[in-house]
Short mmCIF file of C-alpha atoms in Angstrom, two decimals:
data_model
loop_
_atom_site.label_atom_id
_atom_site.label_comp_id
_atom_site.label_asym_id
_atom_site.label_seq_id
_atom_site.Cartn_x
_atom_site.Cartn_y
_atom_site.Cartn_z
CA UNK M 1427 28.88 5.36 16.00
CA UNK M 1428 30.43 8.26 13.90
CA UNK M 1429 28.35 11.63 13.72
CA UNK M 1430 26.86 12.90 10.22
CA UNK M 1431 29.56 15.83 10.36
CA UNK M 1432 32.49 13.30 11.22
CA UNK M 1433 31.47 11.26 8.83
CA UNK M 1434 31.10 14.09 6.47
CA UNK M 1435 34.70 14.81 7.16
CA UNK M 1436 35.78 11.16 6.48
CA UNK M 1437 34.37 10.97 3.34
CA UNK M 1438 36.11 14.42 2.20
CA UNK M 1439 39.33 12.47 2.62
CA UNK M 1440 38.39 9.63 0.80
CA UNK M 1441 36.85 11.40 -1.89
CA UNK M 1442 40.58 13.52 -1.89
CA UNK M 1443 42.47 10.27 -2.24
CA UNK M 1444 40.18 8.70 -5.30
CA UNK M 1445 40.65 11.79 -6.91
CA UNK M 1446 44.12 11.72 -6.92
CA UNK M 1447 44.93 15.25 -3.96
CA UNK M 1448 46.57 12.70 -1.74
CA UNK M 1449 48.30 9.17 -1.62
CA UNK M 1450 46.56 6.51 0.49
CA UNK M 1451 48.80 6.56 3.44
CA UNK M 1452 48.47 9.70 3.82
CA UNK M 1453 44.35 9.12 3.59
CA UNK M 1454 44.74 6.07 5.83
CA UNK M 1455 46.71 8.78 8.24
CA UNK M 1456 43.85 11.28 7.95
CA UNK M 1457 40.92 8.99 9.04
CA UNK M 1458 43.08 7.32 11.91
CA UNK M 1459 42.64 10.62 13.64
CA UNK M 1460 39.07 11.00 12.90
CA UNK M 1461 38.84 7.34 14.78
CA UNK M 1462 38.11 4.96 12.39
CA UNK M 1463 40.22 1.96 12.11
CA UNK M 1464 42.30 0.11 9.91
CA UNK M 1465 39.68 -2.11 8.39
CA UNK M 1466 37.18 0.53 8.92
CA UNK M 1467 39.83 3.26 6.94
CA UNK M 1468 40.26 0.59 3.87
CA UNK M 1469 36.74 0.08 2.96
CA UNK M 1470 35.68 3.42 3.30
CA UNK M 1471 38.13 4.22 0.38
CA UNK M 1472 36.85 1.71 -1.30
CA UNK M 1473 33.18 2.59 -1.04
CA UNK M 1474 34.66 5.97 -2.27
CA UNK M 1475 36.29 4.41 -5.60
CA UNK M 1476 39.85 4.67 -4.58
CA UNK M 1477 42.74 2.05 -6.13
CA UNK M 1478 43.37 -0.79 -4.16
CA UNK M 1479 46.56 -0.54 -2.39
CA UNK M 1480 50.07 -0.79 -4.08
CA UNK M 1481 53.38 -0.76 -3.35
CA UNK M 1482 54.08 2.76 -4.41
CA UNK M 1483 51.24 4.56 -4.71
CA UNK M 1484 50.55 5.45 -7.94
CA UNK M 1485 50.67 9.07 -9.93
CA UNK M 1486 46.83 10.38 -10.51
CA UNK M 1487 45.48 10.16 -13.92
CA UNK M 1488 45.04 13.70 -14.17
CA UNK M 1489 48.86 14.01 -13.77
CA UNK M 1490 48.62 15.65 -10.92
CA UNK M 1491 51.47 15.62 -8.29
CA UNK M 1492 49.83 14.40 -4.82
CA UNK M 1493 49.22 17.17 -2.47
CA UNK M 1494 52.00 17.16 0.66
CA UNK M 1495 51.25 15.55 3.70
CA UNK M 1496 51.07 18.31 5.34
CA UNK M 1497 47.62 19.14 3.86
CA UNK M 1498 48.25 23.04 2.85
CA UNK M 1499 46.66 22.91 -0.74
CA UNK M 1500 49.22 24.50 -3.27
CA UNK M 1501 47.65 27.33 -5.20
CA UNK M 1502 45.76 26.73 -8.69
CA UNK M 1503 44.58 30.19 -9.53
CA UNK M 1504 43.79 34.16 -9.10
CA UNK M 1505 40.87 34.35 -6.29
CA UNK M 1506 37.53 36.09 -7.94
CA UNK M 1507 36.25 39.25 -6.72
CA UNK M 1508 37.56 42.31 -5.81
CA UNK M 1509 41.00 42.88 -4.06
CA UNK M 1510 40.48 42.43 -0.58
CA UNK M 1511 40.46 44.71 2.33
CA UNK M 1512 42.44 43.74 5.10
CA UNK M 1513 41.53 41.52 7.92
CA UNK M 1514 41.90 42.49 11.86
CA UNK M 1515 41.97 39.41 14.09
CA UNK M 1516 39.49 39.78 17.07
CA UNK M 1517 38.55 37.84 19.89
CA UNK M 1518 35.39 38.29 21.57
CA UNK M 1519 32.90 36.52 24.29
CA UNK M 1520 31.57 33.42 23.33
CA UNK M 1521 29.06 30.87 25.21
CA UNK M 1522 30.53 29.90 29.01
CA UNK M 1523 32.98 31.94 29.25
CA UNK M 1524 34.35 31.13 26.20
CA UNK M 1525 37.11 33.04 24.29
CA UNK M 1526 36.36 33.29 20.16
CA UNK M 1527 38.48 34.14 17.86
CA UNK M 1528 37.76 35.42 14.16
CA UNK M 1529 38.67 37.33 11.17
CA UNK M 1530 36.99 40.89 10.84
CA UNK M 1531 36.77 43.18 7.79
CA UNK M 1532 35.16 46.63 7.97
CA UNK M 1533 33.28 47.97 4.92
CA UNK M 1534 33.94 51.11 3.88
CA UNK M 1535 29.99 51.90 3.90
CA UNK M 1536 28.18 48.80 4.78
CA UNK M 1537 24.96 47.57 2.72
CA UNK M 1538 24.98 44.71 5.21
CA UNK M 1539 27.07 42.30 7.63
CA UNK M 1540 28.12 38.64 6.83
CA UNK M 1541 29.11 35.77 8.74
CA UNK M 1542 31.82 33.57 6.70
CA UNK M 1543 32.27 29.99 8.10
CA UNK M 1544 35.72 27.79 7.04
CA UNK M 1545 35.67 24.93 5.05
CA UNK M 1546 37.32 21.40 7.47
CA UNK M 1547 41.00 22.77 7.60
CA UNK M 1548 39.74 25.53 9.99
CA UNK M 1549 40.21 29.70 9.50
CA UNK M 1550 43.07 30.32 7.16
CA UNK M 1551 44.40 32.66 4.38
CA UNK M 1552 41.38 31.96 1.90
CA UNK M 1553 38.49 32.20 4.35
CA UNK M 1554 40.11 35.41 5.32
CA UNK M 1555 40.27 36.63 1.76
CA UNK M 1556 36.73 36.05 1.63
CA UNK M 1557 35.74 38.53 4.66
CA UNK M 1558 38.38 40.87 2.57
CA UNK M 1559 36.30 40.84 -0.67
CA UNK M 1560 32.76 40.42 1.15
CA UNK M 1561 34.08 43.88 3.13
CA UNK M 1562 35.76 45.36 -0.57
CA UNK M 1563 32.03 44.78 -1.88
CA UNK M 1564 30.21 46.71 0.69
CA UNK M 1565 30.00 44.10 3.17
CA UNK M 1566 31.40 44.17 6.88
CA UNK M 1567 32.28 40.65 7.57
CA UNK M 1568 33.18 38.15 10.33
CA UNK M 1569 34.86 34.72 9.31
CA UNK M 1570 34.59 33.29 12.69
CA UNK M 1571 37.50 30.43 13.51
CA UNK M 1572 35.33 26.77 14.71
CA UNK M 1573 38.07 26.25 16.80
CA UNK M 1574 38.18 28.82 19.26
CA UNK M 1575 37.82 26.55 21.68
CA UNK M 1576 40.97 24.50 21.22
CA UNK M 1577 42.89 27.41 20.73
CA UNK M 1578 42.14 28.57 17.33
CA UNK M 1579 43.58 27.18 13.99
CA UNK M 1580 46.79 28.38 14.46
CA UNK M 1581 47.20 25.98 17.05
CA UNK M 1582 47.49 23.28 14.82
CA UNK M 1583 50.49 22.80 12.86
CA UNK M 1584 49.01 19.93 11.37
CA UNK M 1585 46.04 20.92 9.08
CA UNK M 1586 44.51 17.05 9.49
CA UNK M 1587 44.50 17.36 13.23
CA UNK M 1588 42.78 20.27 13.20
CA UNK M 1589 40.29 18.24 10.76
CA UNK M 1590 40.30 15.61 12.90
CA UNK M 1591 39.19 18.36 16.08
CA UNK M 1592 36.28 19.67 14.37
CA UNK M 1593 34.70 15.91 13.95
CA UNK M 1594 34.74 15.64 18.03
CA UNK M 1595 32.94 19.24 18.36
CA UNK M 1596 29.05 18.93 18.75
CA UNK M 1597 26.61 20.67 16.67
CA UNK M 1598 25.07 22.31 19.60
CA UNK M 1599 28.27 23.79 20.60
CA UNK M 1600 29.30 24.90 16.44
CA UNK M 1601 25.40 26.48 17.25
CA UNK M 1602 26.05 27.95 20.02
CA UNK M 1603 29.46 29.52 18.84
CA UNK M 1604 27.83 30.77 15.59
CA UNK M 1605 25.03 32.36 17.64
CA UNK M 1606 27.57 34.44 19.66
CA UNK M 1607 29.39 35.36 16.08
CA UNK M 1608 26.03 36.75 15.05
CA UNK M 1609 25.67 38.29 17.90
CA UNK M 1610 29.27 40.07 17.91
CA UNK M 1611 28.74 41.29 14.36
CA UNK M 1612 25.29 42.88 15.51
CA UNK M 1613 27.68 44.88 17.81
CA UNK M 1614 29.95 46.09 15.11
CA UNK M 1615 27.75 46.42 12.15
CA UNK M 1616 24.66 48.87 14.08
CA UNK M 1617 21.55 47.93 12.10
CA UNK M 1618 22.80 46.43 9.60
CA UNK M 1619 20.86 42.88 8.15
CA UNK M 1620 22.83 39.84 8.70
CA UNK M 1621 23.79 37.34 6.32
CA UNK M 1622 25.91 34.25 6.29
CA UNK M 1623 27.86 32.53 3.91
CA UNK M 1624 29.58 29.27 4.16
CA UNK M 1625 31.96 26.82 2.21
CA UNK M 1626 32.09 22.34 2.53
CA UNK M 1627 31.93 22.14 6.11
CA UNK M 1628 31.14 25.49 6.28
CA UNK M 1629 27.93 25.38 3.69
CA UNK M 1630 27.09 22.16 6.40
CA UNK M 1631 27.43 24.76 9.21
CA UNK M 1632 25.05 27.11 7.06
CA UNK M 1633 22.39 25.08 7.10
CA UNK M 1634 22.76 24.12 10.82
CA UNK M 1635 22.53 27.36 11.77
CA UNK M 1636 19.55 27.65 9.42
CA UNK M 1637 17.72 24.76 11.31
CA UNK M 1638 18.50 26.26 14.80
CA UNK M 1639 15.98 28.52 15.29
CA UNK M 1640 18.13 31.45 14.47
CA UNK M 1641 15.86 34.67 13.61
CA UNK M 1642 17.94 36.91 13.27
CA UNK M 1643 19.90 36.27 9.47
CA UNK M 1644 18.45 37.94 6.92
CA UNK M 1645 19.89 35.38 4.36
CA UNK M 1646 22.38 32.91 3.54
CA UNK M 1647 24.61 31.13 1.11
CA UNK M 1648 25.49 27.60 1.80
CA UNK M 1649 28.25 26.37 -0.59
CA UNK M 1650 28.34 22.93 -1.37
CA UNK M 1651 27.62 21.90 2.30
CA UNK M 1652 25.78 18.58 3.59
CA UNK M 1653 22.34 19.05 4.55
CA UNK M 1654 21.93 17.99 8.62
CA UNK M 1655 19.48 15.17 9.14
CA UNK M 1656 15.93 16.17 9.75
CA UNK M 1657 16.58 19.91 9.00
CA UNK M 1658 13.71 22.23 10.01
CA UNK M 1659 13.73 25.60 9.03
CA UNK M 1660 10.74 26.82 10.33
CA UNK M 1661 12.91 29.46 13.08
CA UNK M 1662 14.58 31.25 10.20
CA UNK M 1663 13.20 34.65 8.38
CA UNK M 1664 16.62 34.27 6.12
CA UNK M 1665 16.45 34.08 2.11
CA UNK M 1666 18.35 30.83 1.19
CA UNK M 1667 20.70 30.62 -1.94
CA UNK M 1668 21.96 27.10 -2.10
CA UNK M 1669 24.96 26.94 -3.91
CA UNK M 1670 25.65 23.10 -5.40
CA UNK M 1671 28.09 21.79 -8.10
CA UNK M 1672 27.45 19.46 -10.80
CA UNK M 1673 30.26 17.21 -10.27
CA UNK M 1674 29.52 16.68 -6.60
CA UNK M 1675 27.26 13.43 -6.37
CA UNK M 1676 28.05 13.28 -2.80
CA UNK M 1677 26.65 16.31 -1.29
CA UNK M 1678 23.92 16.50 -3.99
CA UNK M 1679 22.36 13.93 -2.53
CA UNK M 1680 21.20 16.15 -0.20
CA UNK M 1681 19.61 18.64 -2.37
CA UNK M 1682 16.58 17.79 -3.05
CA UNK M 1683 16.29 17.38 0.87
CA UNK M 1684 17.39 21.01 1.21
CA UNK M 1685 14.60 22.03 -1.27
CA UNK M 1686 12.28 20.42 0.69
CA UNK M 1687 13.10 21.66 3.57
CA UNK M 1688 13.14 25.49 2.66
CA UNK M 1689 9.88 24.69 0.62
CA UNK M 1690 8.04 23.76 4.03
CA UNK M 1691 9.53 26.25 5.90
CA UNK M 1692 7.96 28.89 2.91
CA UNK M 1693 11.47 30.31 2.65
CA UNK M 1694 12.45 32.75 0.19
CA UNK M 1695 14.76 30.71 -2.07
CA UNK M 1696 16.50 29.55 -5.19
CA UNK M 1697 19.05 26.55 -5.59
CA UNK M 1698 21.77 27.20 -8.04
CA UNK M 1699 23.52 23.98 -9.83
CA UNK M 1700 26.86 25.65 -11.58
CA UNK M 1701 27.50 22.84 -14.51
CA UNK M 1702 31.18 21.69 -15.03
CA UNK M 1703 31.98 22.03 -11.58
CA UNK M 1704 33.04 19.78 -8.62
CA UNK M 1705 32.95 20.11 -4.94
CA UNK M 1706 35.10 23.08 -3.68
CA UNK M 1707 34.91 25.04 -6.96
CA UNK M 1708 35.56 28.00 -5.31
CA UNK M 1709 38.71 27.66 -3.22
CA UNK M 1710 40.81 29.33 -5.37
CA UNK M 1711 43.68 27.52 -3.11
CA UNK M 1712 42.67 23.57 -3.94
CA UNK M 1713 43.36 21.93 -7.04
CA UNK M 1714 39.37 21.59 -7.64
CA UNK M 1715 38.91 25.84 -8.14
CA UNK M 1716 36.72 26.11 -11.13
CA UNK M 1717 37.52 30.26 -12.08
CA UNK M 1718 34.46 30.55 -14.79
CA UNK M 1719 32.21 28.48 -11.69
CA UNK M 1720 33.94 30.62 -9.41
CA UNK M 1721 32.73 34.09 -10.43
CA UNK M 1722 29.76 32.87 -11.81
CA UNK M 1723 28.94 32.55 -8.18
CA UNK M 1724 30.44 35.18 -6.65
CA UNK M 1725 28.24 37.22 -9.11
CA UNK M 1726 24.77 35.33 -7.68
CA UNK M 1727 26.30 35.90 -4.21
CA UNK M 1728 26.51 39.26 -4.56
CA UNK M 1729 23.37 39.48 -6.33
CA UNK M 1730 21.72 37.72 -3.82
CA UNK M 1731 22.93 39.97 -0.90
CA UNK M 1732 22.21 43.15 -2.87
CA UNK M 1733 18.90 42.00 -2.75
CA UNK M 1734 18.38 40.49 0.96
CA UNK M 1735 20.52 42.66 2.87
CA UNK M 1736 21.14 46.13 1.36
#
């Protein structure tokens, strides 16, 4: 039986093929190496609203050229925020012996110290911009790479593979990893509150960590990110702002769940709906990157933060 996260991850390809990112063999190619079958691959889609298949496959609606196979989005727009301060990649211990590897950005004067999680292709250029801007608006920041383990994202030249690796990791080890990234930005941010903010897969990994009995984050922004089954928040002090898109009936389904959830817990929280906007709105790198959506939430990020962790 698939996992909840691997399944997540299947249904991000499909959902990338009916709308038009990718043709269907390269879809079909994508969920072959998250394990699922032929028949299994072809009704997914289907469930998902993509075309039946054709000879060629045909150009999207929207006009948009299919993204290449080899998964690196093409850019759509300017990133929101301030410039961004540089990254320096670090490794540090992780659980067992372990060897993570991240993305670190030093604030000039921190008001606090955030943990950034990647979206499913891994730690790249964008989640490192993040850090960058988090650290250019007076927040030291870690973007910690999921797949340390396997030799870090760089090890995969294939963006799908590395996909593909993140469906076979289990949540107690994505735990255990984040845990140690906490634990590493304690060291380098002295007293500073902790926050964390995470994007798709990421915003999932949020709210994992959230239901992990993890006391020590002060508060936390999970983008767009699927709600784990049976979530309990009851171990977590942190002040929630759940970030959700209009134009994302897939992950909202989880929302009201999420609300729920932070509701028993008696959770500081709010849960912001940004109208016009579909999954991924702020990935200034995919073809989905909604600018006005975009700084809108930047601007409650921020907001958020100012008030949670400075």
């Amino acid at each position: 039986m698939m996992s909840p996260f691997k399944r997540y991850l299947a249904e991000e390809v499909a959902l990338d093929h009916a709308e038009g990112l990718i043709p269907r063999r390269e879809a079909l190619r994508r969920l072959g190496l998250l394990g699922l079958t032929l028949p299994a691959a072809g009704a997914l889609l289907a469930a998902c609203g993509a075309d039946p298949p054709t000879a060629t496959p045909a150009t999207p609606a929207t006009g948009m050229t299919p993204a290449p196979t080899s998964a690196q989005p093409s850019p759509s727009g300017t990133p929101v925020g301030p410039s961004p301060l540089p990254t320096e990649a670090i490794t540090f211990p992780g659980p067992q012996g372990a060897a993570l590897q991240g993305a670190w950005a030093a604030a000039a004067s921190p008001k606090g110290a955030v943990l950034v999680i990647h979206e499913n292709r891994g730690l790249n250029d964008h989640t490192r911009s993040v850090a960058g801007r988090l650290a250019a608006s007076g927040y030291s920041a870690l973007a910690l790479d999921l797949l340390s383990r396997d030799g870090g994202t760089a090890a995969f030249t294939d963006t799908a593979q590395a996909t593909a690796k993140l469906g076979e990791i289990t949540p107690e080890q994505f735990v255990a990893d984040m845990k140690a990234a906490l634990g590493e930005l304690q060291n380098r941010a002295t007293g500073a509150k902790l926050g964390m903010v995470g994007f798709c897969f990421g915003g999932g990994m949020t709210w994992l960590l959230l239901s992990s009995n993890e006391p020590r984050l002060a508060s936390a922004v999970p983008f767009y990110g699927p709600l784990p089954a049976g979530a309990d928040m009851t171990g977590t002090k942190a002040a929630v702002l759940g970030v959700y898109a209009e134009q994302d009936d897939r992950v909202n389904a989880t929302r009201d769940a999420a609300r729920a959830a932070l509701e028993k817990a008696g959770l500081t929280h709010e849960i912001a709906t940004f109208k016009g906007a579909g999954h991924a709105f702020f990935n200034d790198t995919g073809q989905r990157f909604n600018p006005a959506a975009a700084a809108q939430a930047w601007d409650r990020l921020l907001d958020w933060f100012g008030t949670h962790l400075s």
